[in-house]
mmCIF file of C-alpha atoms in Angstrom:
data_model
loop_
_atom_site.group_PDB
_atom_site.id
_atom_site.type_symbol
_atom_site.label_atom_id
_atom_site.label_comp_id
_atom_site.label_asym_id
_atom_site.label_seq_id
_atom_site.Cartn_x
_atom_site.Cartn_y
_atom_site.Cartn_z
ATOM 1 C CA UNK A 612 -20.799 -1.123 -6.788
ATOM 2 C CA UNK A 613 -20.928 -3.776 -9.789
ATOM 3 C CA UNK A 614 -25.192 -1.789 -10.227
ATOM 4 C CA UNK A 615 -23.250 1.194 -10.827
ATOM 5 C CA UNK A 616 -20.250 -0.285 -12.755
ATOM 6 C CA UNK A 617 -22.810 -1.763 -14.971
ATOM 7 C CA UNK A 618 -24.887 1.653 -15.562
ATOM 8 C CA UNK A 619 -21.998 3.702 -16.154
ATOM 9 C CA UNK A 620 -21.759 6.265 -18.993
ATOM 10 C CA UNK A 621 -18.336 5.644 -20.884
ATOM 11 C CA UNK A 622 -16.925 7.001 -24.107
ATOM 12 C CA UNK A 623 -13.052 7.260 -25.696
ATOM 13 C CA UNK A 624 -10.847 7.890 -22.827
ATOM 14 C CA UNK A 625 -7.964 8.178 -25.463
ATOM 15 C CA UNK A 626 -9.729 11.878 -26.293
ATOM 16 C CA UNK A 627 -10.810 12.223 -22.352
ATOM 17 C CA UNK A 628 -14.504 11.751 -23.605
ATOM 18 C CA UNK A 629 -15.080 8.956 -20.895
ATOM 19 C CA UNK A 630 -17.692 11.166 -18.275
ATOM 20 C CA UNK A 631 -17.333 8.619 -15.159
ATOM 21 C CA UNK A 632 -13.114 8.540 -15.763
ATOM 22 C CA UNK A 633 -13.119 12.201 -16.073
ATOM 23 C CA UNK A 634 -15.604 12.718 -13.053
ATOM 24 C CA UNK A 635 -13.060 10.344 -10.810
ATOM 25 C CA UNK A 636 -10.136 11.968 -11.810
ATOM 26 C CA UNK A 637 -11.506 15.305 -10.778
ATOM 27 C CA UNK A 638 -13.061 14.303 -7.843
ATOM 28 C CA UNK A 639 -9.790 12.526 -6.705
ATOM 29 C CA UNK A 640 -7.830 15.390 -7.803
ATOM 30 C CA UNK A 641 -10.098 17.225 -5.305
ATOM 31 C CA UNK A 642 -9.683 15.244 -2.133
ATOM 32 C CA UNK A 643 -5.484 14.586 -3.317
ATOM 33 C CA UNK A 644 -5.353 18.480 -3.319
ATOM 34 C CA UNK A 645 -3.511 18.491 -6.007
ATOM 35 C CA UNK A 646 -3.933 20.056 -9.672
ATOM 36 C CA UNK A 647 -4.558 16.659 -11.586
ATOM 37 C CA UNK A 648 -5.006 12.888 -11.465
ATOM 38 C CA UNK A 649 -4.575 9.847 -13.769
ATOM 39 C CA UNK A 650 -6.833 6.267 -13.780
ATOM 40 C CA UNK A 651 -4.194 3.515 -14.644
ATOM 41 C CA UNK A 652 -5.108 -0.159 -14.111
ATOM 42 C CA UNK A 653 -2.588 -1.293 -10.916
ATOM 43 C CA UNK A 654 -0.513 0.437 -8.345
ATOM 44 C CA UNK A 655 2.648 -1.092 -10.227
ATOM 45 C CA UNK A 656 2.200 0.727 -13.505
ATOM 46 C CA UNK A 657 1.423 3.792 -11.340
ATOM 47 C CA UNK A 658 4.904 3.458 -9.503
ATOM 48 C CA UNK A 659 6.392 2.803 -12.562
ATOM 49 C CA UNK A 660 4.916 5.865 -14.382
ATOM 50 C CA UNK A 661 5.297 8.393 -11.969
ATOM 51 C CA UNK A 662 9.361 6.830 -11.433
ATOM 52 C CA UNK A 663 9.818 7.593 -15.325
ATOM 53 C CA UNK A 664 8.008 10.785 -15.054
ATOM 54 C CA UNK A 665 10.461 12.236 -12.673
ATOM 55 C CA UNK A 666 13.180 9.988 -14.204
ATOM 56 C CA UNK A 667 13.255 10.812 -17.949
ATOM 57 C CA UNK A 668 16.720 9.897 -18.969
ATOM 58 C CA UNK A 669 18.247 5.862 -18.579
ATOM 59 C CA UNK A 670 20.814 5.815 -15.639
ATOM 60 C CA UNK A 671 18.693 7.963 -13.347
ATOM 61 C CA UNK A 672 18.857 7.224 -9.862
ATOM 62 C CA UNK A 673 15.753 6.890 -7.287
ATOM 63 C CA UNK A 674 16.198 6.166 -3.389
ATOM 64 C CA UNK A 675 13.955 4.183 -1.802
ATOM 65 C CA UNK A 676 13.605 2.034 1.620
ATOM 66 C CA UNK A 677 14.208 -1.240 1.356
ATOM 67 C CA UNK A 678 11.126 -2.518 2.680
ATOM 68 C CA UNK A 679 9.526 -0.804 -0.217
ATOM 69 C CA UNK A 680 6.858 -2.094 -2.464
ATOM 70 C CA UNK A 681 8.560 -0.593 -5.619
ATOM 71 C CA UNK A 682 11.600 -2.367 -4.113
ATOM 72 C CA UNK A 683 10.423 -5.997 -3.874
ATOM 73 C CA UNK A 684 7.613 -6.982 -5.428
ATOM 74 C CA UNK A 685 7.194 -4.716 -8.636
ATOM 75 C CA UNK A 686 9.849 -7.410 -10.363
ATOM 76 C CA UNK A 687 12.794 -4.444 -10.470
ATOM 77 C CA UNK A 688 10.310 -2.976 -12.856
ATOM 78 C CA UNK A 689 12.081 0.862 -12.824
ATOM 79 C CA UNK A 690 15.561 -1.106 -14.124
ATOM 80 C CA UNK A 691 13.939 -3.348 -16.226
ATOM 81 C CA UNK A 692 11.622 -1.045 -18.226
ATOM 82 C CA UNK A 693 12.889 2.020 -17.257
ATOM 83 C CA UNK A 694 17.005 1.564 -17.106
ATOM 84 C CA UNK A 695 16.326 3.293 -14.047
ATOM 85 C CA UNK A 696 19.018 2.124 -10.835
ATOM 86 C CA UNK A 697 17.501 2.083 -7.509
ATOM 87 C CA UNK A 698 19.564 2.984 -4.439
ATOM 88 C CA UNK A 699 18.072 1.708 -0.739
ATOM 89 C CA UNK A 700 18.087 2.757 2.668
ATOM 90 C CA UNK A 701 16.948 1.053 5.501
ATOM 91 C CA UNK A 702 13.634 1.024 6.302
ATOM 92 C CA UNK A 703 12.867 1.461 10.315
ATOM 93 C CA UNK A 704 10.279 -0.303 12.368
ATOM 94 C CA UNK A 705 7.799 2.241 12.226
ATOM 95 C CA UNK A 706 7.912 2.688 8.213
ATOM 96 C CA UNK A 707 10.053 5.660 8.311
ATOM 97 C CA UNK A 708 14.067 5.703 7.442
ATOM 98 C CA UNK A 709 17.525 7.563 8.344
ATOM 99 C CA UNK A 710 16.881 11.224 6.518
ATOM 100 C CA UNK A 711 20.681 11.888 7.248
ATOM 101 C CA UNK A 712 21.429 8.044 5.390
ATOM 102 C CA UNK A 713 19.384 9.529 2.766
ATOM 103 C CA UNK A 714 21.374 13.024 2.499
ATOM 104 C CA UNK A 715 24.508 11.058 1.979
ATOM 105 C CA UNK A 716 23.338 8.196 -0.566
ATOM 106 C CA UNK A 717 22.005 11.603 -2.511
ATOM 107 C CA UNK A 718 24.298 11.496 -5.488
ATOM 108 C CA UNK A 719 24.447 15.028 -7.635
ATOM 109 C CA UNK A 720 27.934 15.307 -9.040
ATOM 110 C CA UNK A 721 27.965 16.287 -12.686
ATOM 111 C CA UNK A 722 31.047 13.784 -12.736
ATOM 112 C CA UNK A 723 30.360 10.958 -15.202
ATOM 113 C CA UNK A 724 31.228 7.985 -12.959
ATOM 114 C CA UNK A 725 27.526 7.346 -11.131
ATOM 115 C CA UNK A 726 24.027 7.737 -11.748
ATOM 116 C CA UNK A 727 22.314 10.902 -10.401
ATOM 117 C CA UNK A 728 19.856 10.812 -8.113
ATOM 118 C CA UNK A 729 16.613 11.799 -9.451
ATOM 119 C CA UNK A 730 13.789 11.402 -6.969
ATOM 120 C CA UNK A 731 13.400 10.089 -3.429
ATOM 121 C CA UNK A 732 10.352 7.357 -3.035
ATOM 122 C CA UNK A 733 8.459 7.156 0.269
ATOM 123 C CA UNK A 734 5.534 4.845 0.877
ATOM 124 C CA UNK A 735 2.605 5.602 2.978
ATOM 125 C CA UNK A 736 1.403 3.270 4.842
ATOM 126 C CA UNK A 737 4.258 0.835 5.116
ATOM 127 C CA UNK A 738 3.425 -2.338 3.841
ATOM 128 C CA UNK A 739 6.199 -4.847 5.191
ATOM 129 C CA UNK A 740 6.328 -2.926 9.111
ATOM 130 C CA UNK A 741 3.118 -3.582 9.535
ATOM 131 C CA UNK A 742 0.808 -0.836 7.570
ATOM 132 C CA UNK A 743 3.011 1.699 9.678
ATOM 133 C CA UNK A 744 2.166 5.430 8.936
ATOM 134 C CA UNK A 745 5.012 7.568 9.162
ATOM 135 C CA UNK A 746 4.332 11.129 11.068
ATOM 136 C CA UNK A 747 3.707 14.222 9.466
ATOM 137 C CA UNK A 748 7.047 15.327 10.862
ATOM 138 C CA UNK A 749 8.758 13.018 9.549
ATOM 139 C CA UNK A 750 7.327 14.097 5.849
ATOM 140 C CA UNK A 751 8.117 17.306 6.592
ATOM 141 C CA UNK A 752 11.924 17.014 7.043
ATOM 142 C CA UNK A 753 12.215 14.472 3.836
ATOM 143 C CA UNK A 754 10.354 17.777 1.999
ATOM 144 C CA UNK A 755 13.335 19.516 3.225
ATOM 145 C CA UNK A 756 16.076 17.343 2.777
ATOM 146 C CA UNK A 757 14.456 16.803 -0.898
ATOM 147 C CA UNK A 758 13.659 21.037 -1.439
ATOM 148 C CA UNK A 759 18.019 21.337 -0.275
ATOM 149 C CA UNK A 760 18.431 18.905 -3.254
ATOM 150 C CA UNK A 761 16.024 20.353 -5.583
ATOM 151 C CA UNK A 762 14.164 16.740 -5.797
ATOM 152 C CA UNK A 763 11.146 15.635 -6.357
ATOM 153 C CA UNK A 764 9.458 13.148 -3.932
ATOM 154 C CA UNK A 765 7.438 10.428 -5.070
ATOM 155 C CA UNK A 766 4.936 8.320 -2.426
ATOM 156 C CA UNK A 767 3.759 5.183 -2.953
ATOM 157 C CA UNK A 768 0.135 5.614 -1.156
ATOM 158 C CA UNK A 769 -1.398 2.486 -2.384
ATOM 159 C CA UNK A 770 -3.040 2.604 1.402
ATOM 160 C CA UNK A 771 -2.935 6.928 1.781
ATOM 161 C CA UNK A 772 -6.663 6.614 2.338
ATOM 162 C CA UNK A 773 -5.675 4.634 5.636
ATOM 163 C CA UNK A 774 -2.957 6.488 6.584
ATOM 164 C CA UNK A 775 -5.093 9.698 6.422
ATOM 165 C CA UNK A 776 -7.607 7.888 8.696
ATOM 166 C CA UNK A 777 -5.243 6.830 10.886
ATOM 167 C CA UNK A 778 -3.793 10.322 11.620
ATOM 168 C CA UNK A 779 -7.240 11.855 11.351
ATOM 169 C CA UNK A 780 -6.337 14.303 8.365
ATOM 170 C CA UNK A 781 -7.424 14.909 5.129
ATOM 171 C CA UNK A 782 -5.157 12.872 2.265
ATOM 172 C CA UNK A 783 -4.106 16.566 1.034
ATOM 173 C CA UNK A 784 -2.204 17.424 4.434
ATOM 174 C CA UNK A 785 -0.285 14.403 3.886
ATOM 175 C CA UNK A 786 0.228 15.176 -0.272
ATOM 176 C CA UNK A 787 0.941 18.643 -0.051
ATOM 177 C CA UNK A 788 4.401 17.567 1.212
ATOM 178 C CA UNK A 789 4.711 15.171 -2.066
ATOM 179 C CA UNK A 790 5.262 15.525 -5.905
ATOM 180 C CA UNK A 791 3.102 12.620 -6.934
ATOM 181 C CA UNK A 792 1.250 9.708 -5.368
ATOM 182 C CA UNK A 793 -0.039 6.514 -6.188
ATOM 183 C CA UNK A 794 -3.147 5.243 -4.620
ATOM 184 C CA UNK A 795 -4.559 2.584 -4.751
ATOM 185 C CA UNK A 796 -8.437 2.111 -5.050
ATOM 186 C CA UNK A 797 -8.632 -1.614 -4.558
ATOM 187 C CA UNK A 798 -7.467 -3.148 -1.582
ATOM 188 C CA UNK A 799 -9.374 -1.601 1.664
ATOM 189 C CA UNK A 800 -11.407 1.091 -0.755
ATOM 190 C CA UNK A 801 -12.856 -2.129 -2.034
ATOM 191 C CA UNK A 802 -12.801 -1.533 -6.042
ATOM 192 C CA UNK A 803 -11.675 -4.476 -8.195
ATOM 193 C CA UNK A 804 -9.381 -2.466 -9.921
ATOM 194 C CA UNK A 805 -7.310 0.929 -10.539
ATOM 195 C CA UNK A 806 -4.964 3.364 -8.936
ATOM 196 C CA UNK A 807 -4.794 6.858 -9.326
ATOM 197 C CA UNK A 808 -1.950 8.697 -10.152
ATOM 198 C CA UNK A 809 -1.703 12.685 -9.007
ATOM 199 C CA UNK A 810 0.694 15.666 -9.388
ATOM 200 C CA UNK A 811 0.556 18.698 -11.169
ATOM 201 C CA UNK A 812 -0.982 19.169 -14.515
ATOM 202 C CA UNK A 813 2.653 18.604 -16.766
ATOM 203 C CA UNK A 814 3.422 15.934 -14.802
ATOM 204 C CA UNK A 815 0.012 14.133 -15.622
ATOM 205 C CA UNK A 816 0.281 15.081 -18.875
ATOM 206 C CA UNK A 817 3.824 13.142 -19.430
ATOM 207 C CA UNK A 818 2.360 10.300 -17.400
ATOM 208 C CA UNK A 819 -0.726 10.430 -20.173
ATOM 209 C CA UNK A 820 2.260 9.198 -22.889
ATOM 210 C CA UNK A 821 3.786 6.642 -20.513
ATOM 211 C CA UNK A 822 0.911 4.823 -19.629
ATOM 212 C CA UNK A 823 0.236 4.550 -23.282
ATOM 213 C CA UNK A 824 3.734 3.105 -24.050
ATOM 214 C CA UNK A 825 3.433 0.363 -21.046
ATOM 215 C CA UNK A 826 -0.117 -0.498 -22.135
ATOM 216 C CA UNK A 827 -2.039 1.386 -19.760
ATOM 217 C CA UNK A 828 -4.497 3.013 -21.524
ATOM 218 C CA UNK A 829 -8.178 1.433 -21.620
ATOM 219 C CA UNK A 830 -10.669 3.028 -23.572
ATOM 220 C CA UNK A 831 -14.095 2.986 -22.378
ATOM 221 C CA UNK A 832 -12.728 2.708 -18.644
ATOM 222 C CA UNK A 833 -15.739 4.296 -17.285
ATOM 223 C CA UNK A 834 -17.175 0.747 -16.034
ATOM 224 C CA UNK A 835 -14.174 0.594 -13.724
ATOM 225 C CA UNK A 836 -13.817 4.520 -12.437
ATOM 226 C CA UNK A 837 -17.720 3.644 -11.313
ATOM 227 C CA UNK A 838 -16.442 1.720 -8.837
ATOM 228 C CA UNK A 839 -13.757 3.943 -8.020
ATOM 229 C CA UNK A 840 -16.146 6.319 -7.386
ATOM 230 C CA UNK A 841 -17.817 4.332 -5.163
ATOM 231 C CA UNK A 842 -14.689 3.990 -3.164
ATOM 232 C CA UNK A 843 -13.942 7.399 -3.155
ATOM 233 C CA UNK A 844 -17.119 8.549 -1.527
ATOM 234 C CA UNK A 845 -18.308 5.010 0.308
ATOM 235 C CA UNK A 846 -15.403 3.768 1.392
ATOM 236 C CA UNK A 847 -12.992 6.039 2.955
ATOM 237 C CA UNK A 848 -14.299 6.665 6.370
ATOM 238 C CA UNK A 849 -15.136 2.682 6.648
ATOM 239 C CA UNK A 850 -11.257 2.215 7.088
ATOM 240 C CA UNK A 851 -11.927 3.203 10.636
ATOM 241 C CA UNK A 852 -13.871 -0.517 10.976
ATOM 242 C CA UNK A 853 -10.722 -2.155 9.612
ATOM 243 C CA UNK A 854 -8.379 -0.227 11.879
ATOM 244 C CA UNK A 855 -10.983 -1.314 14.789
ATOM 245 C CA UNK A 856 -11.028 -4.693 14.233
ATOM 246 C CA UNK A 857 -7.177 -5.437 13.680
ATOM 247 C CA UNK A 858 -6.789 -3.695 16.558
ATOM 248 C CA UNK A 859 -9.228 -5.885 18.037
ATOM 249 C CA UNK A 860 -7.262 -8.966 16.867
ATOM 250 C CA UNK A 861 -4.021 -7.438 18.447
ATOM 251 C CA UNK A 862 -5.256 -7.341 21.711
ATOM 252 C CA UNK A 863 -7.185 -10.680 21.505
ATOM 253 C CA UNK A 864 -3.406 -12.520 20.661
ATOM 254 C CA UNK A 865 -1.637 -10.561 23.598
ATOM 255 C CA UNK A 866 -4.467 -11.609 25.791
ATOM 256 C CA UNK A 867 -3.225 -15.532 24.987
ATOM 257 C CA UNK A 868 -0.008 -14.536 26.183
ATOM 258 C CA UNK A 869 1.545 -17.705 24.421
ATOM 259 C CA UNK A 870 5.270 -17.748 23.294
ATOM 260 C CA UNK A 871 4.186 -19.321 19.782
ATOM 261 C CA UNK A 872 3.404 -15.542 18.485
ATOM 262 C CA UNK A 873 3.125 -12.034 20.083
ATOM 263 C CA UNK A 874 2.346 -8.702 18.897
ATOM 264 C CA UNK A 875 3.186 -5.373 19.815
ATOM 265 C CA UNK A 876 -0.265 -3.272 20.106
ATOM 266 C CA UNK A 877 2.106 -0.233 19.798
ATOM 267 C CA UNK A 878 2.799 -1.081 15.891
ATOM 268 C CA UNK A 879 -0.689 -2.120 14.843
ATOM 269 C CA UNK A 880 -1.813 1.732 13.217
ATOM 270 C CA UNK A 881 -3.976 0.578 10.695
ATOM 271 C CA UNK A 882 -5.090 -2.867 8.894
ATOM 272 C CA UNK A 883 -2.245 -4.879 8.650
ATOM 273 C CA UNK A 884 -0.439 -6.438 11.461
ATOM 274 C CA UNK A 885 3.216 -8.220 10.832
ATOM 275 C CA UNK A 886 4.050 -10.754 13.661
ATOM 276 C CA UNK A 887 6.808 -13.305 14.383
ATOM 277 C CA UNK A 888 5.960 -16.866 15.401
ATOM 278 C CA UNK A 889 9.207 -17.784 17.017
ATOM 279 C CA UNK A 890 7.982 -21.254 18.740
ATOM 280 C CA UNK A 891 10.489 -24.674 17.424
ATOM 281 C CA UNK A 892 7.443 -26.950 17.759
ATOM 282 C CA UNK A 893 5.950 -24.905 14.369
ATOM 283 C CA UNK A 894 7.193 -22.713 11.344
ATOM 284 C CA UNK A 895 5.289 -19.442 10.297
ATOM 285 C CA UNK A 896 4.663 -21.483 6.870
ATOM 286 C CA UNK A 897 3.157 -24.191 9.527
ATOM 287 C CA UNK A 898 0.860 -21.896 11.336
ATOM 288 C CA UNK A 899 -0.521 -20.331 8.461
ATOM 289 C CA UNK A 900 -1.417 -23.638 7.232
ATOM 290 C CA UNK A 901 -2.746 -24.803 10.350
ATOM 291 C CA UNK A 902 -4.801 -21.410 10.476
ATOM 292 C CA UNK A 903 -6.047 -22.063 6.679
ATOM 293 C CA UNK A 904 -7.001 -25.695 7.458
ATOM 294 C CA UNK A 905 -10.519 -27.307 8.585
ATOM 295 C CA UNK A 906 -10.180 -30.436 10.083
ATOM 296 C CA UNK A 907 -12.874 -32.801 11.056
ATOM 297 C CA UNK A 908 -11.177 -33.254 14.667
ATOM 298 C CA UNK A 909 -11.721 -29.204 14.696
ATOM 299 C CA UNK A 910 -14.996 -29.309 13.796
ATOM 300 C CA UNK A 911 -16.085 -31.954 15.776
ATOM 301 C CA UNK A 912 -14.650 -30.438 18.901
ATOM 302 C CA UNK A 913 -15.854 -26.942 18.306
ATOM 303 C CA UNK A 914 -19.026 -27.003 16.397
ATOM 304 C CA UNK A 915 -17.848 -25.451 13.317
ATOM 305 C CA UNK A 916 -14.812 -25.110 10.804
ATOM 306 C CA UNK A 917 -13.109 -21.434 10.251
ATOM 307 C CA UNK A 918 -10.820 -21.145 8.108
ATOM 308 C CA UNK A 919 -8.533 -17.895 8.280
ATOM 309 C CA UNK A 920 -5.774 -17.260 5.586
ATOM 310 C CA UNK A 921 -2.669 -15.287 6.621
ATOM 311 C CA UNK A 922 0.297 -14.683 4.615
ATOM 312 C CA UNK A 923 4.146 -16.514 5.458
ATOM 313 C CA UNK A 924 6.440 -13.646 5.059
ATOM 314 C CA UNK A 925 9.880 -13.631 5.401
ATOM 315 C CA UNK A 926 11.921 -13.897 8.786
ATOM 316 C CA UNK A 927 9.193 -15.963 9.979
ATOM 317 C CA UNK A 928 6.929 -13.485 9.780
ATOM 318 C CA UNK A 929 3.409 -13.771 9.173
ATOM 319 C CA UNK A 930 0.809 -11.434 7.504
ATOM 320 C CA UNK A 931 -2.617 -10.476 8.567
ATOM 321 C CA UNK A 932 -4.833 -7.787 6.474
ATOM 322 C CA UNK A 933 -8.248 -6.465 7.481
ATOM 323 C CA UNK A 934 -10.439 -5.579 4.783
ATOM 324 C CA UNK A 935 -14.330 -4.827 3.303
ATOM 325 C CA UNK A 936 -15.320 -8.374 3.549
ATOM 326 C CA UNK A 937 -13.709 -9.094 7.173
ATOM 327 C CA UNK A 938 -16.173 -8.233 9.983
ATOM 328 C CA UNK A 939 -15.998 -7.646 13.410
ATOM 329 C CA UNK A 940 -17.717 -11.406 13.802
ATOM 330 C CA UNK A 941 -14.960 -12.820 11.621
ATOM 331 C CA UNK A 942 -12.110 -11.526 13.635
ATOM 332 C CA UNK A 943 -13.637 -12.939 16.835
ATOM 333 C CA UNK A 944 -13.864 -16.761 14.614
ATOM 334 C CA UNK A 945 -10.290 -15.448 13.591
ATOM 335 C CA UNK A 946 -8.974 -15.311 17.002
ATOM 336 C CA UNK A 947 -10.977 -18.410 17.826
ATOM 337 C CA UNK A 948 -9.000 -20.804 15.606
ATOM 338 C CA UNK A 949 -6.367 -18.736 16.299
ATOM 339 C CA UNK A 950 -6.650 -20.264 20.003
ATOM 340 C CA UNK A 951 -7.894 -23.151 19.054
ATOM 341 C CA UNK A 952 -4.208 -23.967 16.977
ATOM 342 C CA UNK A 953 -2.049 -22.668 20.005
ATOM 343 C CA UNK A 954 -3.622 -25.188 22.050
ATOM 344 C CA UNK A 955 -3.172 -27.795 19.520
ATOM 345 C CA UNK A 956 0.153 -27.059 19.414
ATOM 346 C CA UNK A 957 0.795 -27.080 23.175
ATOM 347 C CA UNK A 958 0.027 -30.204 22.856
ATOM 348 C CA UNK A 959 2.572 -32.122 21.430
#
């Protein structure tokens, strides 16, 4: 990836003259099935754009879940930037939400006393459930409920490429029931940066002006779309070794059968597991310190030191991600010191 970053052809993307960002936005435009695509720098600004894309006047309204990325962790960015209020529903275990909550936060009056509703925001796979995927049936009555509405659906697909695995499908059966996406091409497609923005050829071309507005626009970009091309053809189907081994991981904790943390196998879909540690002898913040620490006791006892960094969440929740540089070897060394800190803690 960096050989080919480093050899790529570039020119003025400002006058779409950049080869390698104009070959990756085809190609991706290709496998999204749909009619065009935008390179942006993060998934953030790619939220953001396609929000104010579909949400061209202040006091629009967007629904969302409220597990959602664009919900708590893009810093409110729609209302800040945008003047654009966002209106939650609950987000379900399994990543999906209450279409019939939806229907009735849906707010359309030509009256003057709220915002209108101006697009409905899914996200694909789930980030804070657990890198859920919700089912194609599921899309397919939130297409309705948005086509009875006449609104546009946005999806936050920073992980499509994984949710598209996980379902065995192409990423076009899954986009043909959305207005725009956002994908990601870091993360588990392994690129250091850029998302990719799709829809159809006037939405791209407003989302050409925004990204120049919110600073998005990067001139000889085609050092970066190398990579992304990389992921695009590389990368995709070696999800499935992600999937494998944090399913792998699952099964190894519900083997301990210990009461400091379970999982359910039933949730883990794709590369991310979310799991309580409910124990009073340690916090979540605890055990992923514990986890991330390399004692000389530990190596002394076990021949090595592995150190394995998870994510405190809220709820005492913690956060696991599988990824390009996490093998099947490291998850067995993960689920090693994972053992090897449940015993430790069994014994005070």
């Amino acid at each position: 990836m960096r050989a080919a970053m480093a050899a790529a052809q570039v020119g003025y993307d400002i006058f779409e003259e950049d080869p390698t960002v104009n070959e990756l936005q085809r190609r991706a435009a290709e496998l999204f099935g749909m009619e065009e695509t935008l390179f942006v720098p993060s998934g953030t600004m790619a939220n953001l754009i396609s929000v104010m894309c579909h949400c061209p006047e202040r006091g629009a309204e967007l629904i969302v879940g409220d597990q959602a990325h664009i919900h708590l962790c893009e810093q409110g960015g729609v209302a800040q930037i945008a003047g654009i209020h966002s209106r939650v529903v609950k987000n379900l275990p399994d990543g999906t939400f209450d279409l019939n909550e939806v229907e009735s936060k849906i707010r359309h009056s030509s009256g003057t006393h709220c915002p209108r509703t101006s697009v409905i925001c899914l996200e694909n796979t789930q980030n804070f459930t657990g890198g859920r995927v919700p089912p194609l049936s599921f899309l397919q009555e939130a297409r309705a409920l948005a086509d009875r509405y006449g609104l546009p659906i946005h999806m936050d697909g920073a992980r499509l490429m994984n949710a598209a695995i996980a379902l065995d499908v192409k990423a076009s059966e899954i986009l043909r029931l959305c207005d725009s996406v956002s994908v990601c091409l870091n993360k588990g497609l392994g690129s250091p940066i850029g998302c990719l923005i799709g829809g159809r050829k006037e939405f791209i071309n407003q989302a050409i002006r925004v990204r120049r507005v919110l600073g998005g626009l990067m001139r000889q970009a085609g050092v970066l779309a190398a990579a992304g091309l990389i992921s695009l053809s590389d990368m995709v189907e070696r999800l499935r070794d992600d999937h494998r081994n944090t399913r792998k991981f699952a099964q190894g904790v519900q083997a301990f059968s210990s009461s400091i943390c379970d999982i359910d196998i039933n949730a883990v879909e794709t590369n991310i597991i979310m799991f309580p540690v409910n124990d009073p002898r340690i916090s979540a913040k605890e055990f992923c310190d514990k986890m991330a620490e390399v004692t000389e006791e530990e190596v002394t006892a076990m021949g090595c030191g592995v150190q394995v960094l998870l994510h405190h969440m809220y709820d005492c929740k913690v956060r696991a991600v599988w990824h390009l540089d996490v093998s099947e070897e490291d998850t067995d060394l993960a689920l090693w010191k994972l053992q090897y800190v449940i015993e430790k803690v069994n014994q005070k």
